[in-house]
Amino acid sequence: MSSPTLRTVRKVVQDSSHLRLPPLPSPRDLIKLYKLQAKKQLSQNFLLEGRLTDKIAKAAGNFKNGDVCEVGPGPGSITRSILRRDPGRLLVVEKDPRFLPFLQMVQEASQGKLNIVLGDILSVDMCKMFRDDLRMQWDERCPNIHIIGNLPFSVSTPLIIQWLKDISLRKNAWSFGRVRMTLTFQKEVAERIVAEANGNQRCRLSVMCQNWCDVRHVFTIPGSAFVPPPDVDVGVVTFRPKIEPIIKEDFHLVEKVVRQMTIFRQKKCIRSAETLFPTHLREEMATKLLHLAEVNQNAKPFQLTLDEFKRIVSAYNVICQENPKLSRYQFYGKKSDEEFWQANETDEFSVTNNMERSAVADEVRTL
């Protein structure tokens, strides 16, 4: 057992590793002072309780002397918690200019660590944000670079899909290596992200996230902790990019197949597989697809494992290599089936040679 003196020394060392910000008005007081209200169109919900923002920063791991990018800092509650954990640099990307005075106040107190970027994270190039000496090879340990954000509900899913694409291409922030993320989502979305096969929340998002990242739902924040309080609770999820994805095909191919294979969650997966093909090829090609993939056509999409999705994507790729124009077909796309065939009709497309064309104009929505 350690002595009281040793415990005191350890505490002093531990405390010295944190940046001590000078006294500042609280984010809650600043919101009242500036008479600011959350913008509904931006899906703003502010988390102002320091105990919870500290918990989010801690969930991201140790980033002492590293670079952190915070998405949507708003009044700066999480910003302060991140700074207290003493990163080398903190870059915040904020779309709403109303919060600049809040962030500039923290910037002045941050000993030069805080940089503010006014803009939309969807269009910000993170390649230019981090220090080059933090860059790591993809198969090495994760770099000391972190992305943290209390994401607006309206952009959370499109944003994570975009970042998964960047991870697959090793571009944007992920040109620096396997950069980790700690992000907030509606609790239901967080549960979908981590849902396993046969789980109630298993869906497209589960497969996409788990293909490229190790994901963990670390804790849940009650909606009542936010201002204004949303109607749902909020889940905090960590993402650690994998060295190799389970499904190694092109991102767009994976996204297309997974999207269509999960479109009818409660129906047999043969029905979802049919949506990958034009109307009068559906039964034949969907059966062929699942036969090649060795997947039970009576299984339901939420029951499929990542390995089964991998085999389906590979089988679809084989079919498209045999008949390249099939890859152009988009379910509910801008072109109807009739327009698709008119645009692609050719003797090279041998699978259609002996098919009746009378069903070409059938409505996709009748499925």
GROMACS .gro file of C-alpha atoms in nm:
model
  367
    1MET     CA    1   0.000   0.000   0.000
    2SER     CA    2   0.140   0.344  -0.094
    3SER     CA    3   0.207   0.599   0.178
    4PRO     CA    4   0.003   0.923   0.211
    5THR     CA    5   0.311   1.119   0.097
    6LEU     CA    6   0.349   0.909  -0.218
    7ARG     CA    7  -0.019   0.946  -0.294
    8THR     CA    8   0.014   1.324  -0.256
    9VAL     CA    9   0.313   1.333  -0.494
   10ARG     CA   10   0.123   1.129  -0.751
   11LYS     CA   11  -0.174   1.365  -0.728
   12VAL     CA   12   0.051   1.671  -0.775
   13VAL     CA   13   0.212   1.511  -1.084
   14GLN     CA   14  -0.128   1.416  -1.220
   15ASP     CA   15  -0.270   1.763  -1.163
   16SER     CA   16   0.033   1.924  -1.329
   17SER     CA   17  -0.044   1.733  -1.649
   18HIS     CA   18  -0.367   1.930  -1.689
   19LEU     CA   19  -0.394   2.282  -1.823
   20ARG     CA   20  -0.541   2.515  -1.564
   21LEU     CA   21  -0.763   2.774  -1.731
   22PRO     CA   22  -0.805   3.106  -1.552
   23PRO     CA   23  -1.152   3.182  -1.411
   24LEU     CA   24  -1.397   3.246  -1.694
   25PRO     CA   25  -1.772   3.311  -1.708
   26SER     CA   26  -1.949   2.977  -1.745
   27PRO     CA   27  -2.100   2.888  -2.085
   28ARG     CA   28  -2.442   2.896  -1.918
   29ASP     CA   29  -2.384   3.253  -1.794
   30LEU     CA   30  -2.253   3.361  -2.135
   31ILE     CA   31  -2.562   3.225  -2.309
   32LYS     CA   32  -2.778   3.428  -2.072
   33LEU     CA   33  -2.559   3.738  -2.111
   34TYR     CA   34  -2.571   3.727  -2.491
   35LYS     CA   35  -2.936   3.616  -2.488
   36LEU     CA   36  -2.861   3.335  -2.729
   37GLN     CA   37  -3.108   3.061  -2.817
   38ALA     CA   38  -3.037   2.733  -2.993
   39LYS     CA   39  -3.122   2.735  -3.363
   40LYS     CA   40  -3.362   2.458  -3.449
   41GLN     CA   41  -3.253   2.456  -3.813
   42LEU     CA   42  -2.899   2.374  -3.698
   43SER     CA   43  -3.020   2.102  -3.456
   44GLN     CA   44  -2.840   2.276  -3.170
   45ASN     CA   45  -2.854   2.126  -2.821
   46PHE     CA   46  -2.594   2.255  -2.577
   47LEU     CA   47  -2.431   2.036  -2.313
   48LEU     CA   48  -2.332   2.271  -2.032
   49GLU     CA   49  -2.264   2.041  -1.737
   50GLY     CA   50  -1.889   2.021  -1.678
   51ARG     CA   51  -1.901   1.675  -1.522
   52LEU     CA   52  -2.046   1.533  -1.845
   53THR     CA   53  -1.822   1.730  -2.083
   54ASP     CA   54  -1.520   1.612  -1.881
   55LYS     CA   55  -1.647   1.256  -1.922
   56ILE     CA   56  -1.664   1.297  -2.302
   57ALA     CA   57  -1.310   1.435  -2.314
   58LYS     CA   58  -1.187   1.149  -2.095
   59ALA     CA   59  -1.359   0.890  -2.319
   60ALA     CA   60  -1.141   1.007  -2.608
   61GLY     CA   61  -0.833   0.878  -2.425
   62ASN     CA   62  -0.501   1.045  -2.354
   63PHE     CA   63  -0.425   1.326  -2.598
   64LYS     CA   64  -0.167   1.517  -2.395
   65ASN     CA   65   0.058   1.707  -2.641
   66GLY     CA   66  -0.151   1.576  -2.932
   67ASP     CA   67  -0.382   1.755  -3.177
   68VAL     CA   68  -0.757   1.758  -3.122
   69CYS     CA   69  -1.028   1.876  -3.360
   70GLU     CA   70  -1.360   1.956  -3.196
   71VAL     CA   71  -1.662   1.969  -3.425
   72GLY     CA   72  -1.937   2.216  -3.336
   73PRO     CA   73  -1.807   2.355  -3.005
   74GLY     CA   74  -2.097   2.600  -2.966
   75PRO     CA   75  -2.059   2.783  -2.633
   76GLY     CA   76  -1.736   2.594  -2.561
   77SER     CA   77  -1.827   2.357  -2.278
   78ILE     CA   78  -1.651   2.053  -2.424
   79THR     CA   79  -1.377   2.286  -2.550
   80ARG     CA   80  -1.285   2.373  -2.190
   81SER     CA   81  -1.288   2.007  -2.087
   82ILE     CA   82  -1.052   1.920  -2.374
   83LEU     CA   83  -0.813   2.203  -2.284
   84ARG     CA   84  -0.803   2.089  -1.922
   85ARG     CA   85  -0.657   1.760  -2.049
   86ASP     CA   86  -0.367   1.959  -2.200
   87PRO     CA   87  -0.357   1.882  -2.575
   88GLY     CA   88  -0.072   2.024  -2.781
   89ARG     CA   89  -0.322   2.203  -3.004
   90LEU     CA   90  -0.700   2.225  -3.016
   91LEU     CA   91  -0.877   2.326  -3.335
   92VAL     CA   92  -1.249   2.396  -3.317
   93VAL     CA   93  -1.472   2.408  -3.625
   94GLU     CA   94  -1.788   2.612  -3.566
   95LYS     CA   95  -2.051   2.699  -3.824
   96ASP     CA   96  -2.249   2.948  -3.614
   97PRO     CA   97  -2.066   3.288  -3.588
   98ARG     CA   98  -2.272   3.382  -3.281
   99PHE     CA   99  -2.034   3.174  -3.071
  100LEU     CA  100  -1.713   3.346  -3.180
  101PRO     CA  101  -1.703   3.575  -2.871
  102PHE     CA  102  -1.741   3.269  -2.645
  103LEU     CA  103  -1.461   3.082  -2.820
  104GLN     CA  104  -1.232   3.384  -2.847
  105MET     CA  105  -1.259   3.429  -2.472
  106VAL     CA  106  -1.140   3.071  -2.419
  107GLN     CA  107  -0.875   3.119  -2.688
  108GLU     CA  108  -0.720   3.410  -2.499
  109ALA     CA  109  -0.701   3.195  -2.186
  110SER     CA  110  -0.565   2.884  -2.363
  111GLN     CA  111  -0.197   2.980  -2.370
  112GLY     CA  112  -0.197   2.968  -2.749
  113LYS     CA  113  -0.337   2.616  -2.775
  114LEU     CA  114  -0.680   2.698  -2.922
  115ASN     CA  115  -0.737   2.778  -3.291
  116ILE     CA  116  -1.081   2.867  -3.425
  117VAL     CA  117  -1.207   2.774  -3.772
  118LEU     CA  118  -1.537   2.929  -3.876
  119GLY     CA  119  -1.699   2.697  -4.128
  120ASP     CA  120  -1.893   2.381  -4.204
  121ILE     CA  121  -1.712   2.062  -4.109
  122LEU     CA  122  -1.854   1.895  -4.422
  123SER     CA  123  -1.640   2.125  -4.637
  124VAL     CA  124  -1.335   2.172  -4.413
  125ASP     CA  125  -1.011   2.007  -4.530
  126MET     CA  126  -0.863   1.851  -4.218
  127CYS     CA  127  -0.544   1.759  -4.406
  128LYS     CA  128  -0.417   2.109  -4.329
  129MET     CA  129  -0.519   2.118  -3.964
  130PHE     CA  130  -0.280   1.882  -3.790
  131ARG     CA  131   0.094   1.884  -3.731
  132ASP     CA  132   0.288   1.672  -3.975
  133ASP     CA  133   0.516   1.526  -3.708
  134LEU     CA  134   0.212   1.345  -3.561
  135ARG     CA  135   0.158   1.149  -3.882
  136MET     CA  136   0.175   0.769  -3.851
  137GLN     CA  137   0.174   0.483  -4.102
  138TRP     CA  138  -0.166   0.315  -4.130
  139ASP     CA  139  -0.049  -0.016  -3.986
  140GLU     CA  140   0.127   0.153  -3.694
  141ARG     CA  141  -0.037   0.267  -3.371
  142CYS     CA  142  -0.302   0.537  -3.391
  143PRO     CA  143  -0.158   0.890  -3.412
  144ASN     CA  144  -0.204   1.133  -3.123
  145ILE     CA  145  -0.479   1.308  -3.320
  146HIS     CA  146  -0.843   1.301  -3.209
  147ILE     CA  147  -1.177   1.420  -3.343
  148ILE     CA  148  -1.438   1.501  -3.080
  149GLY     CA  149  -1.785   1.642  -3.129
  150ASN     CA  150  -2.134   1.688  -2.993
  151LEU     CA  151  -2.284   1.648  -3.340
  152PRO     CA  152  -2.612   1.808  -3.448
  153PHE     CA  153  -2.861   1.526  -3.499
  154SER     CA  154  -2.942   1.646  -3.852
  155VAL     CA  155  -2.588   1.592  -3.984
  156SER     CA  156  -2.455   1.310  -3.767
  157THR     CA  157  -2.539   1.019  -4.000
  158PRO     CA  158  -2.436   1.183  -4.332
  159LEU     CA  159  -2.118   1.306  -4.164
  160ILE     CA  160  -2.012   0.968  -4.031
  161ILE     CA  161  -2.081   0.806  -4.370
  162GLN     CA  162  -1.863   1.073  -4.535
  163TRP     CA  163  -1.587   1.012  -4.280
  164LEU     CA  164  -1.608   0.636  -4.331
  165LYS     CA  165  -1.548   0.700  -4.699
  166ASP     CA  166  -1.247   0.916  -4.608
  167ILE     CA  167  -1.120   0.636  -4.383
  168SER     CA  168  -1.153   0.387  -4.667
  169LEU     CA  169  -0.950   0.618  -4.892
  170ARG     CA  170  -0.712   0.722  -4.613
  171LYS     CA  171  -0.770   1.087  -4.696
  172ASN     CA  172  -0.872   1.403  -4.510
  173ALA     CA  173  -0.782   1.360  -4.140
  174TRP     CA  174  -0.703   0.993  -4.207
  175SER     CA  175  -0.409   1.082  -4.429
  176PHE     CA  176  -0.234   1.113  -4.089
  177GLY     CA  177  -0.314   0.751  -3.998
  178ARG     CA  178  -0.590   0.584  -3.801
  179VAL     CA  179  -0.729   0.896  -3.634
  180ARG     CA  180  -0.979   0.815  -3.358
  181MET     CA  181  -1.318   0.981  -3.306
  182THR     CA  182  -1.542   1.038  -3.004
  183LEU     CA  183  -1.885   1.157  -3.118
  184THR     CA  184  -2.238   1.199  -2.989
  185PHE     CA  185  -2.552   1.067  -3.156
  186GLN     CA  186  -2.915   1.016  -3.068
  187LYS     CA  187  -2.916   0.712  -2.841
  188GLU     CA  188  -3.105   0.506  -3.100
  189VAL     CA  189  -2.845   0.592  -3.366
  190ALA     CA  190  -2.562   0.505  -3.124
  191GLU     CA  191  -2.727   0.167  -3.061
  192ARG     CA  192  -2.755   0.110  -3.436
  193ILE     CA  193  -2.387   0.185  -3.488
  194VAL     CA  194  -2.277  -0.086  -3.243
  195ALA     CA  195  -2.559  -0.339  -3.307
  196GLU     CA  196  -2.446  -0.694  -3.385
  197ALA     CA  197  -2.612  -0.941  -3.623
  198ASN     CA  198  -2.957  -1.048  -3.497
  199GLY     CA  199  -2.977  -0.735  -3.284
  200ASN     CA  200  -3.293  -0.527  -3.281
  201GLN     CA  201  -3.107  -0.219  -3.409
  202ARG     CA  202  -2.896  -0.392  -3.676
  203CYS     CA  203  -2.904  -0.188  -3.998
  204ARG     CA  204  -2.699  -0.034  -4.278
  205LEU     CA  205  -2.521   0.199  -4.038
  206SER     CA  206  -2.414  -0.094  -3.819
  207VAL     CA  207  -2.250  -0.272  -4.112
  208MET     CA  208  -2.083   0.037  -4.256
  209CYS     CA  209  -1.937   0.156  -3.925
  210GLN     CA  210  -1.822  -0.188  -3.811
  211ASN     CA  211  -1.664  -0.266  -4.146
  212TRP     CA  212  -1.411   0.016  -4.118
  213CYS     CA  213  -1.394   0.083  -3.743
  214ASP     CA  214  -1.396  -0.076  -3.403
  215VAL     CA  215  -1.689   0.100  -3.238
  216ARG     CA  216  -1.795   0.127  -2.875
  217HIS     CA  217  -2.098   0.291  -2.713
  218VAL     CA  218  -1.923   0.416  -2.401
  219PHE     CA  219  -2.206   0.586  -2.214
  220THR     CA  220  -2.544   0.756  -2.246
  221ILE     CA  221  -2.632   1.115  -2.153
  222PRO     CA  222  -2.993   1.191  -2.056
  223GLY     CA  223  -3.165   1.438  -2.285
  224SER     CA  224  -3.250   1.649  -1.980
  225ALA     CA  225  -2.879   1.741  -1.949
  226PHE     CA  226  -2.894   1.946  -2.271
  227VAL     CA  227  -3.023   2.297  -2.337
  228PRO     CA  228  -3.278   2.290  -2.487
  229PRO     CA  229  -3.349   1.927  -2.387
  230PRO     CA  230  -3.410   1.701  -2.689
  231ASP     CA  231  -3.685   1.440  -2.681
  232VAL     CA  232  -3.425   1.162  -2.684
  233ASP     CA  233  -3.120   1.059  -2.484
  234VAL     CA  234  -2.774   1.088  -2.637
  235GLY     CA  235  -2.511   0.817  -2.683
  236VAL     CA  236  -2.134   0.878  -2.688
  237VAL     CA  237  -1.958   0.648  -2.935
  238THR     CA  238  -1.586   0.598  -2.997
  239PHE     CA  239  -1.447   0.497  -3.338
  240ARG     CA  240  -1.105   0.341  -3.393
  241PRO     CA  241  -1.028   0.274  -3.763
  242LYS     CA  242  -0.929  -0.083  -3.842
  243ILE     CA  243  -0.599  -0.162  -4.012
  244GLU     CA  244  -0.793  -0.366  -4.267
  245PRO     CA  245  -1.170  -0.351  -4.324
  246ILE     CA  246  -1.368  -0.674  -4.326
  247ILE     CA  247  -1.507  -0.593  -4.674
  248LYS     CA  248  -1.215  -0.465  -4.880
  249GLU     CA  249  -1.404  -0.366  -5.194
  250ASP     CA  250  -1.447  -0.007  -5.316
  251PHE     CA  251  -1.644   0.212  -5.073
  252HIS     CA  252  -1.917   0.301  -5.324
  253LEU     CA  253  -1.971  -0.065  -5.412
  254VAL     CA  254  -1.993  -0.163  -5.045
  255GLU     CA  255  -2.226   0.127  -4.964
  256LYS     CA  256  -2.458   0.046  -5.255
  257VAL     CA  257  -2.488  -0.325  -5.176
  258VAL     CA  258  -2.526  -0.275  -4.800
  259ARG     CA  259  -2.785   0.000  -4.853
  260GLN     CA  260  -2.997  -0.218  -5.080
  261MET     CA  261  -2.952  -0.536  -4.878
  262THR     CA  262  -3.091  -0.362  -4.570
  263ILE     CA  263  -3.375  -0.176  -4.739
  264PHE     CA  264  -3.647  -0.423  -4.630
  265ARG     CA  265  -3.540  -0.505  -4.277
  266GLN     CA  266  -3.821  -0.744  -4.185
  267LYS     CA  267  -3.853  -0.921  -4.522
  268LYS     CA  268  -3.647  -1.208  -4.655
  269CYS     CA  269  -3.314  -1.085  -4.786
  270ILE     CA  270  -3.398  -1.216  -5.135
  271ARG     CA  271  -3.644  -0.924  -5.157
  272SER     CA  272  -3.372  -0.675  -5.073
  273ALA     CA  273  -3.128  -0.845  -5.313
  274GLU     CA  274  -3.380  -0.802  -5.594
  275THR     CA  275  -3.351  -0.422  -5.568
  276LEU     CA  276  -2.994  -0.444  -5.698
  277PHE     CA  277  -3.126  -0.546  -6.041
  278PRO     CA  278  -3.373  -0.412  -6.301
  279THR     CA  279  -3.729  -0.542  -6.276
  280HIS     CA  280  -3.736  -0.833  -6.517
  281LEU     CA  281  -3.394  -0.965  -6.406
  282ARG     CA  282  -3.466  -0.949  -6.037
  283GLU     CA  283  -3.575  -1.300  -5.948
  284GLU     CA  284  -3.306  -1.470  -6.155
  285MET     CA  285  -3.016  -1.242  -6.062
  286ALA     CA  286  -3.103  -1.209  -5.693
  287THR     CA  287  -3.117  -1.588  -5.663
  288LYS     CA  288  -2.784  -1.613  -5.842
  289LEU     CA  289  -2.633  -1.347  -5.616
  290LEU     CA  290  -2.725  -1.518  -5.290
  291HIS     CA  291  -2.630  -1.861  -5.430
  292LEU     CA  292  -2.282  -1.733  -5.519
  293ALA     CA  293  -2.254  -1.571  -5.176
  294GLU     CA  294  -2.375  -1.888  -5.001
  295VAL     CA  295  -2.631  -1.686  -4.805
  296ASN     CA  296  -2.972  -1.821  -4.709
  297GLN     CA  297  -3.224  -1.624  -4.916
  298ASN     CA  298  -3.486  -1.666  -4.644
  299ALA     CA  299  -3.271  -1.494  -4.381
  300LYS     CA  300  -3.364  -1.139  -4.287
  301PRO     CA  301  -3.117  -0.854  -4.342
  302PHE     CA  302  -3.067  -0.781  -3.972
  303GLN     CA  303  -2.959  -1.144  -3.921
  304LEU     CA  304  -2.668  -1.120  -4.166
  305THR     CA  305  -2.312  -1.109  -4.031
  306LEU     CA  306  -2.032  -0.893  -4.164
  307ASP     CA  307  -1.879  -1.200  -4.326
  308GLU     CA  308  -2.207  -1.271  -4.509
  309PHE     CA  309  -2.222  -0.911  -4.629
  310LYS     CA  310  -1.865  -0.951  -4.747
  311ARG     CA  311  -1.962  -1.255  -4.958
  312ILE     CA  312  -2.266  -1.073  -5.101
  313VAL     CA  313  -2.056  -0.771  -5.203
  314SER     CA  314  -1.798  -1.001  -5.365
  315ALA     CA  315  -2.069  -1.194  -5.550
  316TYR     CA  316  -2.233  -0.873  -5.675
  317ASN     CA  317  -1.892  -0.754  -5.795
  318VAL     CA  318  -1.846  -1.080  -5.991
  319ILE     CA  319  -2.189  -1.041  -6.152
  320CYS     CA  320  -2.114  -0.680  -6.249
  321GLN     CA  321  -1.780  -0.779  -6.397
  322GLU     CA  322  -1.965  -1.029  -6.618
  323ASN     CA  323  -2.226  -0.767  -6.713
  324PRO     CA  324  -2.072  -0.424  -6.638
  325LYS     CA  325  -2.385  -0.223  -6.715
  326LEU     CA  326  -2.569  -0.384  -6.427
  327SER     CA  327  -2.349  -0.181  -6.194
  328ARG     CA  328  -2.515   0.135  -6.328
  329TYR     CA  329  -2.859   0.035  -6.212
  330GLN     CA  330  -2.986   0.234  -5.916
  331PHE     CA  331  -3.302   0.140  -5.729
  332TYR     CA  332  -3.525   0.448  -5.708
  333GLY     CA  333  -3.266   0.631  -5.917
  334LYS     CA  334  -3.335   0.917  -6.154
  335LYS     CA  335  -3.392   0.679  -6.442
  336SER     CA  336  -3.681   0.437  -6.456
  337ASP     CA  337  -3.619   0.077  -6.560
  338GLU     CA  338  -3.740   0.163  -6.909
  339GLU     CA  339  -3.495   0.451  -6.940
  340PHE     CA  340  -3.219   0.231  -6.800
  341TRP     CA  341  -3.267  -0.028  -7.074
  342GLN     CA  342  -3.301   0.233  -7.346
  343ALA     CA  343  -2.972   0.385  -7.235
  344ASN     CA  344  -2.792   0.050  -7.203
  345GLU     CA  345  -2.948  -0.171  -7.470
  346THR     CA  346  -2.672  -0.353  -7.659
  347ASP     CA  347  -2.588  -0.700  -7.785
  348GLU     CA  348  -2.304  -0.708  -7.533
  349PHE     CA  349  -2.561  -0.722  -7.255
  350SER     CA  350  -2.622  -1.092  -7.316
  351VAL     CA  351  -2.837  -1.162  -7.012
  352THR     CA  352  -3.121  -0.966  -7.171
  353ASN     CA  353  -3.116  -1.122  -7.514
  354ASN     CA  354  -3.397  -1.370  -7.452
  355MET     CA  355  -3.589  -1.168  -7.196
  356GLU     CA  356  -3.934  -1.024  -7.247
  357ARG     CA  357  -3.925  -0.644  -7.249
  358SER     CA  358  -4.290  -0.602  -7.159
  359ALA     CA  359  -4.208  -0.586  -6.787
  360VAL     CA  360  -3.944  -0.319  -6.828
  361ALA     CA  361  -4.179  -0.033  -6.742
  362ASP     CA  362  -4.307  -0.194  -6.422
  363GLU     CA  363  -4.295   0.041  -6.128
  364VAL     CA  364  -4.017  -0.037  -5.879
  365ARG     CA  365  -4.239   0.077  -5.597
  366THR     CA  366  -4.474  -0.218  -5.647
  367LEU     CA  367  -4.225  -0.440  -5.463
   0.00000   0.00000   0.00000
